[in-house]
Coordinates of C-alpha atoms and ligand atoms in Angstrom, one line a residue:
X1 CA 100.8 135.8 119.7
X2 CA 98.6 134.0 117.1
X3 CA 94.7 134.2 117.0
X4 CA 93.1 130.7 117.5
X5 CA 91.9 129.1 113.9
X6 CA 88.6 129.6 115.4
X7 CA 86.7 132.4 117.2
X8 CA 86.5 131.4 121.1
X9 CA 84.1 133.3 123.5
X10 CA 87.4 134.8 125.1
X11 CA 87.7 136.9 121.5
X12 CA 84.4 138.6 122.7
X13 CA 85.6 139.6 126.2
X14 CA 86.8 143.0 126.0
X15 CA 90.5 141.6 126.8
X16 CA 93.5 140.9 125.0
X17 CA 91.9 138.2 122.7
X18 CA 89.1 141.2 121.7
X19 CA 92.0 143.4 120.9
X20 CA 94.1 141.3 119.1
X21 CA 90.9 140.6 117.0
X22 CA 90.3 144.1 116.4
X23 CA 94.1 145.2 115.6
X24 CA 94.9 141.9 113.0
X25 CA 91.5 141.5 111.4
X26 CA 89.9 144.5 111.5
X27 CA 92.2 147.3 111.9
X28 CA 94.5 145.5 109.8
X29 CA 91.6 145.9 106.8
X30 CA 89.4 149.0 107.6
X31 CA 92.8 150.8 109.2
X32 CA 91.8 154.8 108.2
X33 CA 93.0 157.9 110.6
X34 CA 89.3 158.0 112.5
X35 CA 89.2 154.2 113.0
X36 CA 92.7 154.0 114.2
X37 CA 91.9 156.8 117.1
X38 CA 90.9 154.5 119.3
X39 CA 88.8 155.7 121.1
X40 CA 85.2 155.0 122.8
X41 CA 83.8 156.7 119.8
X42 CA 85.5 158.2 116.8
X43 CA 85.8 161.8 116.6
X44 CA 84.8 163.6 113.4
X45 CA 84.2 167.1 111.3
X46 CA 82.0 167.3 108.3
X47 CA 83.9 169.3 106.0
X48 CA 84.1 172.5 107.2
X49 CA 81.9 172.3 109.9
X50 CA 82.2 174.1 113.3
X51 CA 80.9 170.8 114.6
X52 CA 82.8 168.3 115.7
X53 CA 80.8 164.7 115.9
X54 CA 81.2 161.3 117.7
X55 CA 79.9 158.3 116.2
X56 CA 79.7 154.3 117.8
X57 CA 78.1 151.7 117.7
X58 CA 77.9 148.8 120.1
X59 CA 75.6 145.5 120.5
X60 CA 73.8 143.8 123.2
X61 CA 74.0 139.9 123.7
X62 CA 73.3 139.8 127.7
X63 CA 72.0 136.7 129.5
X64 CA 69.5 136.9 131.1
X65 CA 67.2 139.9 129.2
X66 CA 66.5 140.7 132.8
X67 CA 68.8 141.4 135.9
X68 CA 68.4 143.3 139.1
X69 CA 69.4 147.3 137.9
X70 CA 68.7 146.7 134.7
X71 CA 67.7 144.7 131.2
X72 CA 69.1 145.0 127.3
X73 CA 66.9 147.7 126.3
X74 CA 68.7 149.8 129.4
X75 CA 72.2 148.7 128.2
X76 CA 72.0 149.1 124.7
X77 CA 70.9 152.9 125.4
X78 CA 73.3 153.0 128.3
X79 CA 76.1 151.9 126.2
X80 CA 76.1 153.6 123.5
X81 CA 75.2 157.0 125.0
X82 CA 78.4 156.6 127.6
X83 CA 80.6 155.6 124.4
X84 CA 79.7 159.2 122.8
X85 CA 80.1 160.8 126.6
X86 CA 83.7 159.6 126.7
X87 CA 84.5 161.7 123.9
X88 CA 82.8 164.5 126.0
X89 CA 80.0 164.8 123.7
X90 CA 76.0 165.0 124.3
X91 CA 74.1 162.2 122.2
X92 CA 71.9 163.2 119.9
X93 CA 70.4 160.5 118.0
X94 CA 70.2 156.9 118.3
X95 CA 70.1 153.8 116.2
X96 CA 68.5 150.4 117.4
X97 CA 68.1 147.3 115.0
X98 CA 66.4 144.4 117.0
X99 CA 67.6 140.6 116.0
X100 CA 64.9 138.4 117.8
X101 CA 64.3 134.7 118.1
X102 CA 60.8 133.7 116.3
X103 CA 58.7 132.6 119.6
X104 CA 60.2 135.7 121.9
X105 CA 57.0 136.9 123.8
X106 CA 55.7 140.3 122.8
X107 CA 54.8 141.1 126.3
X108 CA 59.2 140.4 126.9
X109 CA 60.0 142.7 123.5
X110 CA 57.6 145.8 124.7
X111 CA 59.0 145.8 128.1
X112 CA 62.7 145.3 126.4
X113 CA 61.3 148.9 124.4
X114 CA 59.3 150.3 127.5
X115 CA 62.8 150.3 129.6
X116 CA 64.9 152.0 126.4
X117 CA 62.4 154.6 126.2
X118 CA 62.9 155.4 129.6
X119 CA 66.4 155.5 129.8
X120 CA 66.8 157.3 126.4
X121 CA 64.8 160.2 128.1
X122 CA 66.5 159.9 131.1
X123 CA 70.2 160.2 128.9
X124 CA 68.4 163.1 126.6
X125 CA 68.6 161.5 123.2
X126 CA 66.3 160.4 120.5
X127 CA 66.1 157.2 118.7
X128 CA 65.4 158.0 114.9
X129 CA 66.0 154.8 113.4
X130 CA 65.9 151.1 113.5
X131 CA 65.6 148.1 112.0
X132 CA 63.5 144.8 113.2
X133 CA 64.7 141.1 111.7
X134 CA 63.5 137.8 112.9
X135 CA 65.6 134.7 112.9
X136 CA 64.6 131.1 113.5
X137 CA 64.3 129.6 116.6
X138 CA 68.0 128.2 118.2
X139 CA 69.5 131.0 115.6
X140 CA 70.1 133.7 118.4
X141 CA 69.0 133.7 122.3
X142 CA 65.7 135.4 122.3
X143 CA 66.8 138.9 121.5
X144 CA 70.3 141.0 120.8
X145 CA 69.8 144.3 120.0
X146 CA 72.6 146.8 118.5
X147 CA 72.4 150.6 118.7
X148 CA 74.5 153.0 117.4
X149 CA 74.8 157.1 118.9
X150 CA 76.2 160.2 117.5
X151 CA 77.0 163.4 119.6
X152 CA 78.5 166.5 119.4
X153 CA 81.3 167.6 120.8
X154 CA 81.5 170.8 122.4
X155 CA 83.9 173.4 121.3
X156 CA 87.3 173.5 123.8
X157 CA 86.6 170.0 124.9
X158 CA 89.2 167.5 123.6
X159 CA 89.4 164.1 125.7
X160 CA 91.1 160.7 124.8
X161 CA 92.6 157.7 125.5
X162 CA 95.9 159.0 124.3
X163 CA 96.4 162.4 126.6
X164 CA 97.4 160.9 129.8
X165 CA 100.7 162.3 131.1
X166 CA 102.5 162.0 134.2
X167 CA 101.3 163.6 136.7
X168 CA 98.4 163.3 136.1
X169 CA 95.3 162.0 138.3
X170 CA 93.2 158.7 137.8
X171 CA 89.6 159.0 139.1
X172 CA 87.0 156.7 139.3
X173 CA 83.3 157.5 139.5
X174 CA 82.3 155.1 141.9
X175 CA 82.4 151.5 143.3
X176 CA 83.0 148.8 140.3
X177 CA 82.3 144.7 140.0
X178 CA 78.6 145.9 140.1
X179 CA 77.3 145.4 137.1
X180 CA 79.2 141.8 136.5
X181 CA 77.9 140.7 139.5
X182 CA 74.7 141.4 139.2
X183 CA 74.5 139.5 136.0
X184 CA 76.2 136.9 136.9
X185 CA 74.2 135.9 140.0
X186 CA 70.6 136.4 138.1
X187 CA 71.7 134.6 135.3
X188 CA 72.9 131.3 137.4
X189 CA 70.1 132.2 140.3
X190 CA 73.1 131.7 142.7
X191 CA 70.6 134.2 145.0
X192 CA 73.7 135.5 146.6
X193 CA 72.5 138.4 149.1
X194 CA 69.8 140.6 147.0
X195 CA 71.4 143.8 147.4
X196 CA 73.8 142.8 143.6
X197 CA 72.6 145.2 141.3
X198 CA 73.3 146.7 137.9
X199 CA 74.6 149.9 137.8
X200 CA 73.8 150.5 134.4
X201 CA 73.3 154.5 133.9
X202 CA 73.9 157.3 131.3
X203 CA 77.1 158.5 132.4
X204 CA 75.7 162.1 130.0
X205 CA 74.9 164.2 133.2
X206 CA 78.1 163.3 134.7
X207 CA 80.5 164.3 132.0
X208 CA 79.0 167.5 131.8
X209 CA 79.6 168.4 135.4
X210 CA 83.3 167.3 135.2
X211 CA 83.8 169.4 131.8
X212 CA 82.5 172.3 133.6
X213 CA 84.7 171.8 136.9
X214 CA 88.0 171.5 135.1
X215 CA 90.0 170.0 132.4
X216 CA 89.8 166.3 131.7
X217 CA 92.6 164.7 129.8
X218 CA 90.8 161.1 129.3
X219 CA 87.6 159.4 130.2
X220 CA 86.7 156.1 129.7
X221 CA 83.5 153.6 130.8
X222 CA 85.6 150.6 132.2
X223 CA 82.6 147.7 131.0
X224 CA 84.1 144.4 129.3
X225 CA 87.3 143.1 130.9
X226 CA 86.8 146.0 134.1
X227 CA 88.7 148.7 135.5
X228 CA 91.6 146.6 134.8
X229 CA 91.6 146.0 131.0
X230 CA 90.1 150.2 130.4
X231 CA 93.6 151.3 132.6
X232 CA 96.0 149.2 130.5
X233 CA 94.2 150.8 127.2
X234 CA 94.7 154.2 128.8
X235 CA 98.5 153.3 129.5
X236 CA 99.1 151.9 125.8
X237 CA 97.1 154.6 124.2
X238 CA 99.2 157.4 126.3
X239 CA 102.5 155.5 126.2
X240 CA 102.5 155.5 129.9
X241 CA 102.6 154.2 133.6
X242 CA 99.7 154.0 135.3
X243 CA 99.8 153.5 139.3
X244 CA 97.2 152.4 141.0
X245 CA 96.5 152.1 144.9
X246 CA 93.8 148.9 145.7
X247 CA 93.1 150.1 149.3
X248 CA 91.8 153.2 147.4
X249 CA 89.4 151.9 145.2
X250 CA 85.8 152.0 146.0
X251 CA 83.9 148.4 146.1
X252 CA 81.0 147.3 148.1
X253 CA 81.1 144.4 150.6
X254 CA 78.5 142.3 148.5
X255 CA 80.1 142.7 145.0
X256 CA 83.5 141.7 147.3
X257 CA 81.7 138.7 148.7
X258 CA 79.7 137.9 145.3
X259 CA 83.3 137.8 143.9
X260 CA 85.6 136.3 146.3
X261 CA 82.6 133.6 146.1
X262 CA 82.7 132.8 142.6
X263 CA 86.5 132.9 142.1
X264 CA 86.3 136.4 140.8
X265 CA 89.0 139.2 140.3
X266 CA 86.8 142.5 140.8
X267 CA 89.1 144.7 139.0
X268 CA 87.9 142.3 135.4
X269 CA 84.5 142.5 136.3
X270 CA 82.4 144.7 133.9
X271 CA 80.3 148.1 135.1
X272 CA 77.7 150.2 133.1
X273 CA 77.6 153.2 134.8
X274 CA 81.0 153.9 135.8
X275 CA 84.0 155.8 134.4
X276 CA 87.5 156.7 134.7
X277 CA 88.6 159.7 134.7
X278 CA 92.4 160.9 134.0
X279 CA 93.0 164.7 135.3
X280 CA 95.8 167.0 135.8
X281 CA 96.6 167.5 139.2
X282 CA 95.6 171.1 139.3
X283 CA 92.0 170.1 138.7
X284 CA 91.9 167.0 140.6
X285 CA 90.2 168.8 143.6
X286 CA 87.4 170.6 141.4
X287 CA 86.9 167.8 139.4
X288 CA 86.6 165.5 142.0
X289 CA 84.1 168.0 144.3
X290 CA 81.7 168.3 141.1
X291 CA 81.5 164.2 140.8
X292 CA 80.7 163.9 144.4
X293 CA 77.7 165.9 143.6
X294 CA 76.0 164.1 141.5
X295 CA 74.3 161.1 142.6
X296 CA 76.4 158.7 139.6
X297 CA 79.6 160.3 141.0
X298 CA 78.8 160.5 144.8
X299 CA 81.4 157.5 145.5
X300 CA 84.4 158.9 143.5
X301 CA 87.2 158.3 144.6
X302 CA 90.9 159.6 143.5
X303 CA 93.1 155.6 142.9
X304 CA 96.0 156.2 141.7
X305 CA 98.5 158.5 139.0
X306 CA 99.9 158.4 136.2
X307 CA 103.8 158.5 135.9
X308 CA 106.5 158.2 132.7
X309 CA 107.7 154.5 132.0
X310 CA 106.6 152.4 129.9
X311 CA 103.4 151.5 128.9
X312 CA 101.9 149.7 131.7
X313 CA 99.5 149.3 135.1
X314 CA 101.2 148.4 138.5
X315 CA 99.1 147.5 141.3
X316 CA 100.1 148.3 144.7
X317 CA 98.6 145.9 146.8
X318 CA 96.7 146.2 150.5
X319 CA 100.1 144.6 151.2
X320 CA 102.5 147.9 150.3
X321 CA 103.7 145.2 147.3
X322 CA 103.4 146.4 144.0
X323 CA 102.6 144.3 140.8
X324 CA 101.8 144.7 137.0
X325 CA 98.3 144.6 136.3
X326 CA 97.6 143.1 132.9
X327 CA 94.7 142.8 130.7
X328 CA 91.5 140.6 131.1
X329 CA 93.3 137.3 130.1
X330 CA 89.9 134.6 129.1
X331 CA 87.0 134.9 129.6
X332 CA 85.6 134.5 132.7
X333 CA 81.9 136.0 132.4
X334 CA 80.9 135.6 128.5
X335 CA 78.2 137.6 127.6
X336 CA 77.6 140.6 130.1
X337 CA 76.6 142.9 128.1
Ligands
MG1 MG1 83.5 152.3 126.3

């Protein structure tokens, strides 16, 4: 498959334009043993540490600054604080470097802060450093704002991508489509019933309670490209099939409506405070019992397993039919996060 000459908005969409970017012009360049993890985060010792770290990075482009749930500053600490949970670590310290539009109102930039303050005590981490640069106006959309997190990783927990085995169980925390549809209906004020709203959450709290419940083979925050696009990294990292049951995954009736509405596929459609979770069988019960405690997990919801084959996610429809579920293809909602 060739990359366009040009960069298209699909390249930024989480799916298999965004990957093919990363594996043949970035990988292709920076390709060294922590990079080529894959990962949420990259997983790290220095030296001889008895630490082990996570380190990402991620940036903020969303339109509108505002939505119902949520705003950038909650997302860019959201984000990047789930990224470092994924690995099973607790954030520490945050990054932020603001890139704003000369004639952005202060009164929208201090709100914008007010909201990441809050949510980075509500996810326990600090942010130690930043950076501020102005552009001129038409040069970016008011304001995108980039954060990066480390963490560190308890001792005993090892989680990623590429331990899914068969037999395995495929969790997920709670209903998805939320956050995409939020977005999407404030930023076209299509003022589809008021009940869309963001989900956007540090996902910190709930990691914790699955560690100590059980062992977790993989975890991952299904945002860009949706549940779908996150399963079929799972199955390429693991080298595996994934299964999946749609009468068993949790959605509400207004992110169903909002989508069957706007031509949308749920499954593609990003969320902020959600995450999958891939569990041997034996702990599936525990695990499962601990997420339905907290209040980000009360929905969870066991969909599907994982089984050998080849690297792939097939569907099994409301219908008994089953069919391969492929990665976010386009780009249907360009700049959700
Ligand atoms: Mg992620």
């Amino acid at each position: 498959m060739e990359i366009s000459n040009k960069i298209l908005l699909s390249h930024g969409s989480g799916g298999r334009l965004s990957h093919e970017l990363i594996e043949k012009v970035f990988k292709f360049r920076f390709s060294n043993a922590l990079l080529n993890q894959g990962d949420d985060s990259a997983e790290f010792r220095i030296r001889n540490s008895e630490f082990r770290m996570a380190f990402t990075t991620d940036t903020y482009v969303v339109k509108p600054l505002f939505f119902p749930g949520g705003d950038i500053g909650r997302l860019a600490v959201c984000g990047t604080v789930n990224d470092l949970a994924m690995k099973g670590a607790q954030p520490l310290y945050l990054s932020v470097g603001f890139i704003i539009e000369e004639g952005l109102s202060l009164e929208t930039l201090e709100k914008v802060v007010d909201s990441m303050a809050i949510a980075a005590k509500e996810a326990s981490v600090s942010i130690v450093t930043g950076d501020t640069k102005v552009v001129d106006k038409g040069a970016c959309d008011g304001l995108f704002i980039n954060t990066t997190g480390v963490g560190v990783i308890p001792e005993g927990v090892n989680v990623s991508g590429s331990l899914a085995a068969p037999g395995d169980a495929v969790i997920i925390s709670g209903s998805i489509g939320d956050h995409g549809a939020a977005v999407i209906n404030a930023r076209n004020n299509f003022g589809l019933s008021g009940n869309l709203l963001s989900d956007a959450a540090p996902l910190g709290g709930l990691v914790n309670a699955i560690l100590k419940a059980g062992k977790v083979k993989a975890l991952r925050d299904p945002t860009r490209g949706g549940m779908a696009t996150t399963l079929n990294e799972i199955a390429d990292q693991s080298k595996v099939t994934i299964n999946i049951e749609e009468g068993k995954i949790p959605i509400k009736p207004e992110v169903k409506g909002a989508c069957e509405m706007l031509g949308l596929d749920p499954l593609y459609v990003a969320n902020e405070g959600k995450l999958i979770a891939i569990v041997p069988g034996e702990d599936v019960d525990n695990i499962l019992k601990a997420m339905r405690q907290d209040p980000l997990g009360k929905d969870a919801a066991i969909i599907g397993k994982i089984e050998a084959g080849k690297p792939q996610v097939l569907l099994t429809t409301f219908l008994g039919s089953r069919r391969p579920l492929m990665m976010l293809e386009g780009e249907a909602l360009p700049r959700i996060c």
